[in-house]
Amino acid sequence: MSSPSPGPVYLVGGGPGDPGLLTLRGLECLKRADVVLYDGLVNPLLLRHTAAHAVRTSRMQGPNGRRLDQSEINAHIVEEALKGQTVVRLKGGDPFVFGRGAEEAAALREAGIPFEVVPGITAATAASAYAGISLTHRRHASSVAFVTGHEDPTKPGTAIDYENLARFAGTLVFYMGLHRLPQITAALLAAGKDAGTPCTVVSRGTLPAQRETSGSLDEIADRAAAAGLHAPSLFVVGECSTEAERVRWFENRPLFGLRIGITRPEGQTDAVVDRCVELGAEPVLLPTIEIHPADDLAAIDAVL
């Protein structure tokens, strides 16, 4: 028997957390998938849109802390596709913005597997908007720079030019930098960035657990630590962050921050889940009922 033709792989950006921020193309790919390999930052509510076998890619302990073994993930994607399966690699945010989508695409190309990249909404634009921050407010900034706050630990040195960033006239947005906030702010200050520059840290942006802390560049690290913020986070540096209080909207939703258990049977939850999300709550699926055809209709006939 000949081997099946390789199935297609879709590298899908799942957005920053709010399940409503999945793109229509991403939704189509999930519906046609046989296998979904999803990142830990992906909202599990997105898996409601697929009947596929779903596998979470998890972090493992290494010499430099917990990390994703990218070579194993690449091999897993290739293995499933070579079985003739339609595979969705579901990633948080956008696959090509501080993700490893390009590495996965290269592995698929090398293996001769057809693939498509489905962009997603990246955290910088989404989390800042949900916090009320316009990154390019016309009164404050005409440009924006995205910077990683967590470089590859195997690199011999940093590739971030803090002197250029300190002189940058627009908004700076650091991804994944919460645990390195003291080092990032110290580097910017040492490079000449004004200590009074307004800043905001957005934790768990676009989710009901979203929280923000604001302050000047020289104090923001202490404020974030005192607030007990959690990853994932976004660090916004610039005058644009001063507008947040005036246009705050997401946290004003009536059920914001509540966790609500949904006990309905699977297949009957969609409307309730969607309404919870719309009102700012976090739905937790706790199905306590299953409905099956009766094995023996005699008892039912007797009652009728």
XYZ file of C-alpha atoms in Angstrom, residues 41-174:
134
model
C -0.887 30.751 25.489
C -3.830 29.818 23.241
C -7.256 30.237 24.850
C -8.729 26.707 25.129
C -12.137 28.128 24.203
C -10.881 28.218 20.604
C -10.916 24.426 20.600
C -14.730 24.555 20.654
C -14.485 25.245 16.924
C -12.863 21.938 16.045
C -13.613 18.237 16.328
C -9.931 17.450 15.798
C -7.605 15.636 18.171
C -5.959 18.462 20.124
C -2.488 18.263 21.675
C -0.925 21.004 23.782
C 2.749 21.784 23.256
C 4.243 22.138 26.725
C 7.372 23.655 28.174
C 10.163 21.487 29.574
C 12.879 22.212 32.076
C 16.299 22.898 30.557
C 19.626 24.408 31.655
C 18.264 27.926 31.099
C 14.837 27.330 32.642
C 11.600 26.130 31.120
C 11.525 26.203 27.328
C 9.744 24.849 24.298
C 11.714 22.200 22.445
C 11.152 23.609 18.966
C 12.815 20.717 17.154
C 10.380 18.257 18.745
C 7.412 20.459 17.857
C 8.625 20.690 14.253
C 9.010 16.919 14.102
C 5.520 16.392 15.532
C 3.930 18.690 12.955
C 5.754 16.927 10.120
C 4.866 13.483 11.492
C 1.140 14.218 11.616
C 1.109 15.783 8.153
C 2.931 12.782 6.643
C 0.037 10.599 7.847
C -2.191 12.529 5.451
C -3.812 14.494 8.269
C -4.915 18.125 7.990
C -2.931 19.832 10.728
C -3.481 23.174 12.425
C -0.565 24.551 14.387
C -2.410 27.030 16.610
C -0.189 29.721 18.080
C -0.850 32.662 20.371
C -0.920 36.081 18.728
C 0.583 36.068 15.243
C 2.814 33.158 14.123
C 5.467 35.482 12.712
C 5.598 38.164 15.439
C 7.968 36.968 18.181
C 6.765 33.432 17.567
C 8.555 30.603 15.846
C 6.243 30.284 12.893
C 9.068 30.921 10.433
C 11.077 28.011 11.884
C 8.063 25.720 11.614
C 7.392 26.858 8.051
C 11.020 26.154 7.113
C 10.781 22.636 8.558
C 7.609 21.981 6.561
C 9.194 23.294 3.370
C 12.209 21.048 3.910
C 9.919 18.038 4.401
C 7.968 18.835 1.231
C 4.713 19.457 3.094
C 2.250 22.080 1.794
C 1.475 24.800 4.305
C -0.284 28.116 4.717
C 0.410 30.908 7.203
C -2.736 32.448 8.698
C -1.812 35.723 10.439
C -3.345 36.513 13.798
C -3.901 39.663 15.853
C -0.698 40.308 17.764
C -0.590 41.210 21.448
C 0.873 44.687 20.966
C -2.081 46.028 19.046
C -4.767 44.052 20.883
C -3.669 44.292 24.526
C -2.836 47.981 24.226
C -6.245 48.691 22.647
C -8.029 46.707 25.378
C -6.119 48.819 27.922
C -7.228 52.031 26.211
C -3.815 52.839 24.709
C -3.535 54.042 21.107
C 0.047 53.233 20.168
C 0.127 55.900 17.449
C -2.058 58.631 18.923
C -1.537 61.599 16.641
C -0.728 63.949 19.524
C 1.949 61.690 20.968
C 3.563 59.296 18.484
C 3.854 58.830 14.734
C 5.723 55.526 14.949
C 5.867 52.392 17.051
C 8.580 49.774 17.624
C 7.980 46.185 18.750
C 10.804 44.747 20.864
C 11.243 41.352 22.489
C 11.812 41.387 26.213
C 12.982 37.793 26.151
C 15.795 36.961 23.734
C 17.090 33.500 22.896
C 19.167 32.521 25.962
C 21.669 30.660 23.754
C 22.734 33.859 21.946
C 26.177 35.159 22.981
C 24.866 38.705 23.552
C 21.893 40.988 23.128
C 20.782 42.137 19.690
C 18.758 45.003 21.168
C 20.271 48.456 20.638
C 19.038 50.333 23.704
C 20.769 53.541 22.665
C 18.709 53.684 19.480
C 15.578 52.734 21.391
C 16.214 55.488 23.930
C 16.354 58.028 21.077
C 13.298 56.584 19.307
C 10.616 59.268 19.099
C 7.643 56.911 18.979
C 6.097 54.278 21.247
C 8.112 51.286 22.416
C 6.305 48.003 23.047
C 8.184 45.169 24.762
